[in-house]
Coordinates of C-alpha atoms and ligand atoms in Angstrom, one line a residue:
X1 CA 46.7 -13.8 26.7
X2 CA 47.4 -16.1 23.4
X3 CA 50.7 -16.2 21.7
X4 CA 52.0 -19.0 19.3
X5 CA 55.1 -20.7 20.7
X6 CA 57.8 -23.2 19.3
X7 CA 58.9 -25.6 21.7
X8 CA 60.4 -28.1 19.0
X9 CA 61.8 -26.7 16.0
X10 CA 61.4 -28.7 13.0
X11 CA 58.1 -27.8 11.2
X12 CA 55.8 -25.2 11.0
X13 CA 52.9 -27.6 12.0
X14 CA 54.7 -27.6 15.5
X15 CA 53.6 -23.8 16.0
X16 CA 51.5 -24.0 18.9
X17 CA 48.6 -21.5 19.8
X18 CA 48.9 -21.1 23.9
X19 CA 47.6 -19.5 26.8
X20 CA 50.6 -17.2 28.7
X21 CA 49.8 -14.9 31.4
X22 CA 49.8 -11.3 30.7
X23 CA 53.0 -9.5 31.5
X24 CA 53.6 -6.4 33.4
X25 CA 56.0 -3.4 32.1
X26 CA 58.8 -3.2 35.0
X27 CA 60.8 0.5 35.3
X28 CA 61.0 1.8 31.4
X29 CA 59.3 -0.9 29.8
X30 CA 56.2 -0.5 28.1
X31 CA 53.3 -3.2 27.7
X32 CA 52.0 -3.3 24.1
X33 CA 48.8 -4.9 23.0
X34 CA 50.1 -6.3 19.3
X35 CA 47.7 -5.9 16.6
X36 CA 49.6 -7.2 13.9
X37 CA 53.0 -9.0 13.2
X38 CA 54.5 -9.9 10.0
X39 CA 57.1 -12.6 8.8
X40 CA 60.7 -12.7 6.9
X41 CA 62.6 -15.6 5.8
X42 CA 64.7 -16.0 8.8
X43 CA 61.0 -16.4 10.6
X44 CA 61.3 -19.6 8.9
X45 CA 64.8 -20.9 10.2
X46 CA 63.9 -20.4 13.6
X47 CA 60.7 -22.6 13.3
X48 CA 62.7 -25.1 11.1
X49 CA 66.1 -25.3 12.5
X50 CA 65.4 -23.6 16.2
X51 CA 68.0 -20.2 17.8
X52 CA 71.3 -21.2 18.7
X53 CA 71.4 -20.6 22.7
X54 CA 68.1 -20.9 23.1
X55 CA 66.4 -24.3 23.9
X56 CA 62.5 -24.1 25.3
X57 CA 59.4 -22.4 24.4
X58 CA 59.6 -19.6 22.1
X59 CA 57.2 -16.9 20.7
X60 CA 58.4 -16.5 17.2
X61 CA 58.6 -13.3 15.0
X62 CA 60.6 -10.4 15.0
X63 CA 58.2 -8.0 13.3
X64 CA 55.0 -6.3 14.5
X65 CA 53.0 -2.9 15.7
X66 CA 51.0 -2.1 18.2
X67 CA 49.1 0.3 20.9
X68 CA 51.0 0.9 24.2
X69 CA 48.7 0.0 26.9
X70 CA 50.8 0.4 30.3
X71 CA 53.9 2.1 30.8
X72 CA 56.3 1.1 33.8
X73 CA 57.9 3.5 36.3
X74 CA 60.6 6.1 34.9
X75 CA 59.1 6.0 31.1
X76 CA 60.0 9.1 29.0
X77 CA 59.5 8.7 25.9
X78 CA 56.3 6.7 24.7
X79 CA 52.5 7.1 26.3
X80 CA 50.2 5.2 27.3
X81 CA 47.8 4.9 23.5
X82 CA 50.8 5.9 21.2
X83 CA 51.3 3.3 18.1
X84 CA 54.9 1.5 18.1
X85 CA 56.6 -0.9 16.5
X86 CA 59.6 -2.9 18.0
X87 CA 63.0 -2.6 16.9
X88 CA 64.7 -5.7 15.6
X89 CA 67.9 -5.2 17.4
X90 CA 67.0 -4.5 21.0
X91 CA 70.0 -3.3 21.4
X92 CA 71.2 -1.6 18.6
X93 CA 70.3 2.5 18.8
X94 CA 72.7 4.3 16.7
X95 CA 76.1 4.3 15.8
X96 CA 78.2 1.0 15.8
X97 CA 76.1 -2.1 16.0
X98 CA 76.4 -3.7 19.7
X99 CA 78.7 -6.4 20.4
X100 CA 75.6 -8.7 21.9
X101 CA 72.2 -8.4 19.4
X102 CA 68.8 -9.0 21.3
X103 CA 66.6 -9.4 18.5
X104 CA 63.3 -10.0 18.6
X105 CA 62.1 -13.5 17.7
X106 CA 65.8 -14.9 18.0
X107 CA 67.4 -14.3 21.7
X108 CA 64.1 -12.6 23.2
X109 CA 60.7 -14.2 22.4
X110 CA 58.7 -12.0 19.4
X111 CA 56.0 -10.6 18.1
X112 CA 53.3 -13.4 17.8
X113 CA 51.7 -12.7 20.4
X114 CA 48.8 -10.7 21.9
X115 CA 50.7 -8.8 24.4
X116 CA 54.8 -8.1 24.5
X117 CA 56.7 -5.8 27.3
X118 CA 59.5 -4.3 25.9
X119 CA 62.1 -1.8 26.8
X120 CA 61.3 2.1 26.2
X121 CA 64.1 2.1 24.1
X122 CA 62.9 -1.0 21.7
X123 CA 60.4 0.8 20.3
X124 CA 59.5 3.9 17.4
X125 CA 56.7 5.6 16.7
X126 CA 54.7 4.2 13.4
X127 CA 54.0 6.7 10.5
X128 CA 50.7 8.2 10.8
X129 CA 49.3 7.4 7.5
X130 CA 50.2 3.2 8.2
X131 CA 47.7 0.5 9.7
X132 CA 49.3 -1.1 11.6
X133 CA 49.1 -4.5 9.3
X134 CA 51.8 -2.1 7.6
X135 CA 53.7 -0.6 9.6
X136 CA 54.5 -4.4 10.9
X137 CA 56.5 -4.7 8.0
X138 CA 59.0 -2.2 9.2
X139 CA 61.4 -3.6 11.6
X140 CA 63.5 -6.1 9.7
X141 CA 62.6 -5.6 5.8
X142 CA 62.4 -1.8 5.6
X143 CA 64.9 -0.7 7.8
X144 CA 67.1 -3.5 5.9
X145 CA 66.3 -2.2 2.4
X146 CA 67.7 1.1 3.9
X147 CA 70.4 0.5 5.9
X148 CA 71.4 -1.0 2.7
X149 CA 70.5 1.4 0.0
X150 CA 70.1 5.0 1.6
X151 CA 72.4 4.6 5.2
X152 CA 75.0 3.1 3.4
X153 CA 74.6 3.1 -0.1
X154 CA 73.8 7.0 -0.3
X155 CA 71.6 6.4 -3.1
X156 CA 71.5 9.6 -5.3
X157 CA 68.6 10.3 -8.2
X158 CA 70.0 9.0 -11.5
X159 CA 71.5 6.2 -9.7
X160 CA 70.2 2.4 -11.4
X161 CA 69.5 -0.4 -8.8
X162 CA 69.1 -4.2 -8.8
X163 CA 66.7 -6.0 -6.9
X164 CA 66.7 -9.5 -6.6
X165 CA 63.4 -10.9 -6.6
X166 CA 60.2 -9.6 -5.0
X167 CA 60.2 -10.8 -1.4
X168 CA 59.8 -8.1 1.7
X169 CA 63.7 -6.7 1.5
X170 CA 63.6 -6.6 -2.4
X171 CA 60.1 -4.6 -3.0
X172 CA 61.0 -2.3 -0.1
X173 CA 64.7 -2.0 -1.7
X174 CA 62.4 -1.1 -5.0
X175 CA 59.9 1.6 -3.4
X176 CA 63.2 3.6 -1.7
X177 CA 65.0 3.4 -4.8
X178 CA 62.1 5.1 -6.5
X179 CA 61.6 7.6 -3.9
X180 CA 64.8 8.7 -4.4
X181 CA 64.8 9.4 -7.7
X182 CA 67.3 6.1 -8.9
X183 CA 65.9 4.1 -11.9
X184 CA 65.1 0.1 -10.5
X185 CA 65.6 -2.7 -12.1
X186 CA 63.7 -6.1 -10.9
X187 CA 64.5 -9.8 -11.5
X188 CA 61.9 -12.4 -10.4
X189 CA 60.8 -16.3 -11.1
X190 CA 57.5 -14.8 -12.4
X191 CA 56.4 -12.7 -15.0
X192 CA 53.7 -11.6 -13.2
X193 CA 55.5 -10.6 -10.7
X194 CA 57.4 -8.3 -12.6
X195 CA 54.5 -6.7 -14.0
X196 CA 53.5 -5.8 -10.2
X197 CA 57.1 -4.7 -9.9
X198 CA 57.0 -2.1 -12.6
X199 CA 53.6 -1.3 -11.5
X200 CA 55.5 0.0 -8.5
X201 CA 57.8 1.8 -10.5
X202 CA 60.5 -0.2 -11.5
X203 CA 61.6 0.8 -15.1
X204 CA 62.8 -3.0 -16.1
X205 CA 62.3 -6.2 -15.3
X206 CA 64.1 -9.7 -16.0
X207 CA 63.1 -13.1 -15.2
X208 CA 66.1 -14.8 -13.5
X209 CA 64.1 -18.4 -14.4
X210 CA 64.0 -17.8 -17.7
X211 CA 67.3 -15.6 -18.5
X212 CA 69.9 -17.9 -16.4
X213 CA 72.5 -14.4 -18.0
X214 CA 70.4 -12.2 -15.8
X215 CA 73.6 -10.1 -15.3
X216 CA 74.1 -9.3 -19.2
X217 CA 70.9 -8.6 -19.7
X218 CA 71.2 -5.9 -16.8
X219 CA 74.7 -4.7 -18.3
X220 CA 72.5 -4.2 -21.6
X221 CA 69.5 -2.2 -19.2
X222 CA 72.4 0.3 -18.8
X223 CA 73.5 1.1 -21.9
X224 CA 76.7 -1.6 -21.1
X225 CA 77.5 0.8 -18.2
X226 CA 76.9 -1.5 -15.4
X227 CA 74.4 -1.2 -12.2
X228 CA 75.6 1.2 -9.8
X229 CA 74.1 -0.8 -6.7
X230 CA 72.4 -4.2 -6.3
X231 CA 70.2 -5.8 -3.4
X232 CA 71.9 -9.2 -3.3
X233 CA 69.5 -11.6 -1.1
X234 CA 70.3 -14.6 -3.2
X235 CA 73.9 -15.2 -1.4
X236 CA 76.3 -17.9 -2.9
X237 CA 74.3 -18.4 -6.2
X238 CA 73.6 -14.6 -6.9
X239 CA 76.7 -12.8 -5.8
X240 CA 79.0 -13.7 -9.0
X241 CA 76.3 -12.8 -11.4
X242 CA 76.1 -9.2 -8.9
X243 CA 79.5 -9.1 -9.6
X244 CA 79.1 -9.3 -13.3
X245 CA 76.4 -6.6 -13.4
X246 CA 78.0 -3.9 -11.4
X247 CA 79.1 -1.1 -12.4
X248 CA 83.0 0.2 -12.1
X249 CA 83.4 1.2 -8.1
X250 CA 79.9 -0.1 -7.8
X251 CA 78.1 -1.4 -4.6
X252 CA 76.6 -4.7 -3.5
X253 CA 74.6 -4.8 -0.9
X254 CA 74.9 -8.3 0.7
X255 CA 71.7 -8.8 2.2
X256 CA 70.7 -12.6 2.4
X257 CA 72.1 -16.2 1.2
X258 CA 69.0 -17.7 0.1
X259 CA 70.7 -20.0 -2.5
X260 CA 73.5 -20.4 0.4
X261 CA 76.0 -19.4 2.4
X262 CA 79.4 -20.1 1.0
X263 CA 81.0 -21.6 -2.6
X264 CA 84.0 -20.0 -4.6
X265 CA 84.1 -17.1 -5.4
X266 CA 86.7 -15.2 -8.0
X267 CA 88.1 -12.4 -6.5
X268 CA 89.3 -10.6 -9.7
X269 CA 86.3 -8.9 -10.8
X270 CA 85.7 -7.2 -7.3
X271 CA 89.3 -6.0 -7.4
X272 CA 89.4 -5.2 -10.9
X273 CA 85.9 -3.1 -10.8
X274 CA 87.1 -2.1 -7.0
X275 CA 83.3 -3.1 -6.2
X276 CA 82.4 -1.9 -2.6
X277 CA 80.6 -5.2 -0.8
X278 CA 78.3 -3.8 2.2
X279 CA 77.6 -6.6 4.9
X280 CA 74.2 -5.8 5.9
X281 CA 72.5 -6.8 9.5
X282 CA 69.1 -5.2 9.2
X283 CA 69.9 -1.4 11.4
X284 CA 69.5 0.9 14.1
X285 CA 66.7 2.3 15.8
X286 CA 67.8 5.5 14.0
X287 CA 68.1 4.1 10.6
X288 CA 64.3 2.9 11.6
X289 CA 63.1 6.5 12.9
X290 CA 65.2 8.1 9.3
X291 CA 63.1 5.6 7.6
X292 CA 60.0 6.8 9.2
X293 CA 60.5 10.2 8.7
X294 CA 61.2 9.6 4.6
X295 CA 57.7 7.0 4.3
X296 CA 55.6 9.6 6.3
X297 CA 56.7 13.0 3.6
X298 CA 56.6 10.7 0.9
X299 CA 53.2 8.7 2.2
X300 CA 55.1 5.2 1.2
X301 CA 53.1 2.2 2.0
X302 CA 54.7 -1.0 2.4
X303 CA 53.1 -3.8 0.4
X304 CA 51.2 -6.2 1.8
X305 CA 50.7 -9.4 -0.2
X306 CA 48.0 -11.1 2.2
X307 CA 47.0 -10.6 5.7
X308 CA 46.1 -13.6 7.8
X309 CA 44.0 -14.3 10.9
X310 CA 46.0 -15.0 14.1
X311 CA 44.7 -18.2 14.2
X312 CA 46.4 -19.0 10.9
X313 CA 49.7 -17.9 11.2
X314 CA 50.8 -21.6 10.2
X315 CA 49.2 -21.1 6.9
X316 CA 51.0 -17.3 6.6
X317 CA 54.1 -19.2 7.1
X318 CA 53.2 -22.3 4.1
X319 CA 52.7 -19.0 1.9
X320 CA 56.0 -17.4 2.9
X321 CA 57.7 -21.1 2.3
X322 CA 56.2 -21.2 -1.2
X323 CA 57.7 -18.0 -2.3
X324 CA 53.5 -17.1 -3.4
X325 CA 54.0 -13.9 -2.2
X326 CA 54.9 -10.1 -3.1
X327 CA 56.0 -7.7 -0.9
X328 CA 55.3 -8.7 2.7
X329 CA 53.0 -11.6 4.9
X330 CA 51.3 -10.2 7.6
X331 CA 49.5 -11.9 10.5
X332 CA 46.4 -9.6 12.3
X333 CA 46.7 -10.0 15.8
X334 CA 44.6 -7.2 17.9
Ligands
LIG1 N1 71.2 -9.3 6.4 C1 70.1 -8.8 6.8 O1 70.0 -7.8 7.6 C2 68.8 -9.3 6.3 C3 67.6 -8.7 6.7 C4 66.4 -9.2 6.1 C5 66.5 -10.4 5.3 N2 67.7 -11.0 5.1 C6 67.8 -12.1 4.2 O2 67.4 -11.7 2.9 C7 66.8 -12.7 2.2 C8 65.4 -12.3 1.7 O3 64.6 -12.1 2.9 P1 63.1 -11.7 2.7 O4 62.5 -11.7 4.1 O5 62.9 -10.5 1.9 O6 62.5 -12.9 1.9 P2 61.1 -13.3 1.3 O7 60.1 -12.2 1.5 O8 60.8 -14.6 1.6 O9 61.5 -13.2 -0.3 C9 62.2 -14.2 -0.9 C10 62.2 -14.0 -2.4 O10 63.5 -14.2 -2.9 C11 63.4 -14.4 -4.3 N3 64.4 -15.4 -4.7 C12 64.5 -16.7 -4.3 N4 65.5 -17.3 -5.0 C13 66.1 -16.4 -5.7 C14 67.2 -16.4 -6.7 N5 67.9 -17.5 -6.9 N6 67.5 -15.2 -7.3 C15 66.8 -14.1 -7.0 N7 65.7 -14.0 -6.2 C16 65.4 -15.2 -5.6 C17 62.0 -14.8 -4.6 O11 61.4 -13.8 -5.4 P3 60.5 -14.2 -6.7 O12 59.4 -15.0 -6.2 O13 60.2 -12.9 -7.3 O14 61.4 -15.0 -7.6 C18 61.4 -14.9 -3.2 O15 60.0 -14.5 -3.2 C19 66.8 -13.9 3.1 O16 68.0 -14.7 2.9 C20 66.9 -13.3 4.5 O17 67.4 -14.1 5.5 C21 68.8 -10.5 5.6

């Protein structure tokens, strides 16, 4: 079988397309024939920058769906034909996250790749209604945007949330908002993309280029009240300004640090406002089969900016790294 491997982290041109032998489910594993995978930004740190404790080949991405092919001795709970996807955390089931993650992509090799074995456990059921170019855009992006808003956040109709920008986590964060009845507001670098983003159903949107007091501007969207939960994915550079818009006893959802990591941040405001700051590390297999459950009654489908030819997954990954995109990359496999 083919998968794509990084052996030297540094560049996406180092991708390399290579011939692996097919491997065999053991007792409860499942074999599954991938037929497409799809990329987030982390995708892009481990190609760049490598995953800590692991040195050799790996098979990147930990995001795709798939037919079950061959089940091993003593499986239950999937059949031989059924359409899964993976679960990020191979680990994580329910409850408390595990103290050791084995996610896809990161500790365990991933999803690009024409064949994976994974546990009986490591795997859900995909919505009927999906391809499975969609339903690859589950595991980390949708059940993150969940986790965050519905898990967690308890999103109730009438509620107002922020996304920032319109990557995979944000335009799923947008579409679960709206099923729920909560009015969305969008910020992106492109006016266009807003335009797609209300298209979706956001009520508002504000272009965080353009309006550097993005926050305000928000405050104003509300009638001065304040949001009552955002999607923070911008990290250091985004969080004051999250701050700023949020409502009294509000929630953040801290999702991702694209703008970094760590800076100075003043603690009044989150006292003063007694904010509620959510850590997010994408979910469980339950928070993915909840999530199912919701985008099968309401027929959701994720949004798929473009869909590449395995052979191209380097130039999915360029698109990703130019921020072209809306929604979610996707790479067809089977
Ligand atoms: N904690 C977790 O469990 C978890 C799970 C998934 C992802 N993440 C993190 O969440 C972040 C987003 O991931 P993703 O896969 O959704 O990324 P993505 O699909 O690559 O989307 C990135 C988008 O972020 C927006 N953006 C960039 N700079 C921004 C800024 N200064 N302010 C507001 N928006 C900005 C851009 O939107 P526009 O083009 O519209 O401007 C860009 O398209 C990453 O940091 C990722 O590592 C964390």
């Amino acid at each position: 079988m083919k998968a794509f491997e990084i052996s030297s982290p540094g560049a996406i041109d180092n991708l390399q397309l290579v011939e692996r032998p097919l491997p065999q489910p053991g007792p409860r594993q499942v074999l599954i024939k991938v037929k497409a995978a799809s990329l987030n930004y982390r995708d892009l740190g481990v190609i760049k920058r490598g995953m800590p404790g692991r040195s050799g080949a790996m098979v990147p991405l930990s995001d795709g769906a798939g037919e079950v092919t061959a089940v091993g001795a003593g499986v239950s709970r999937v059949k031989v034909g059924e359409r899964v996807a993976g679960i990020f955390n191979q680990n994580w089931i329910g409850g408390e996250a595990p103290a050791v993650s084995a996610v896809l992509g990161g500790a365990l090799d991933g999803m690009l790749t024409e064949f994976i074995v994974l546990d009986e456990d490591g795997v859900v059921p995909i919505p009927e209604h999906l391809s499975f170019e969609e339903a690859a855009t589950l595991p980390c992006a949708g059940v993150t945007a969940w986790h965050a808003l519905i898990t967690l956040g308890k999103l109730k109709a009438g509620d107002t949330v922020l996304v920032e920008g319109t990557g995979g986590v944000s335009i799923f964060a947008l579409q679960f908002a709206h099923m729920h009845g909560a009015r969305v507001i969008a910020t992106s670098s492109s006016d266009d993309k807003l335009k797609r983003a209300i298209a979706l159903g956001a009520a508002a949107g504000i272009n965080y280029r353009n309006d550097a007091d993005w926050d305000r501007r928000a405050r104003e969207l509300t009638g001065g009240r304040g949001i009552d939960h955002i999607v923070d994915i911008g990290g250091v550079g985004t969080f004051v300004k999250a701050v700023s818009a949020a409502r009294t006893d509000g929630i953040i959802s801290l999702v991702g640090v694209i703008t970094g990591l760590s800076g100075e941040i003043d603690l009044a405001p989150i006292l003063r406002k007694r904010l509620h700051v959510n850590g997010i590390n994408v979910g469980s297999r339950e928070m993915f089969e909840a999530m199912n459950r919701a985008i099968g009654s309401n027929h959701m489908r994720p949004v798929v900016d473009r869909v590449f030819p395995f052979e191209q997954a380097r130039e999915a990954f360029r698109l990703l790294e130019a921020g072209a995109h809306f929604g979610k990359v996707v790479i067809r496999i089977g």
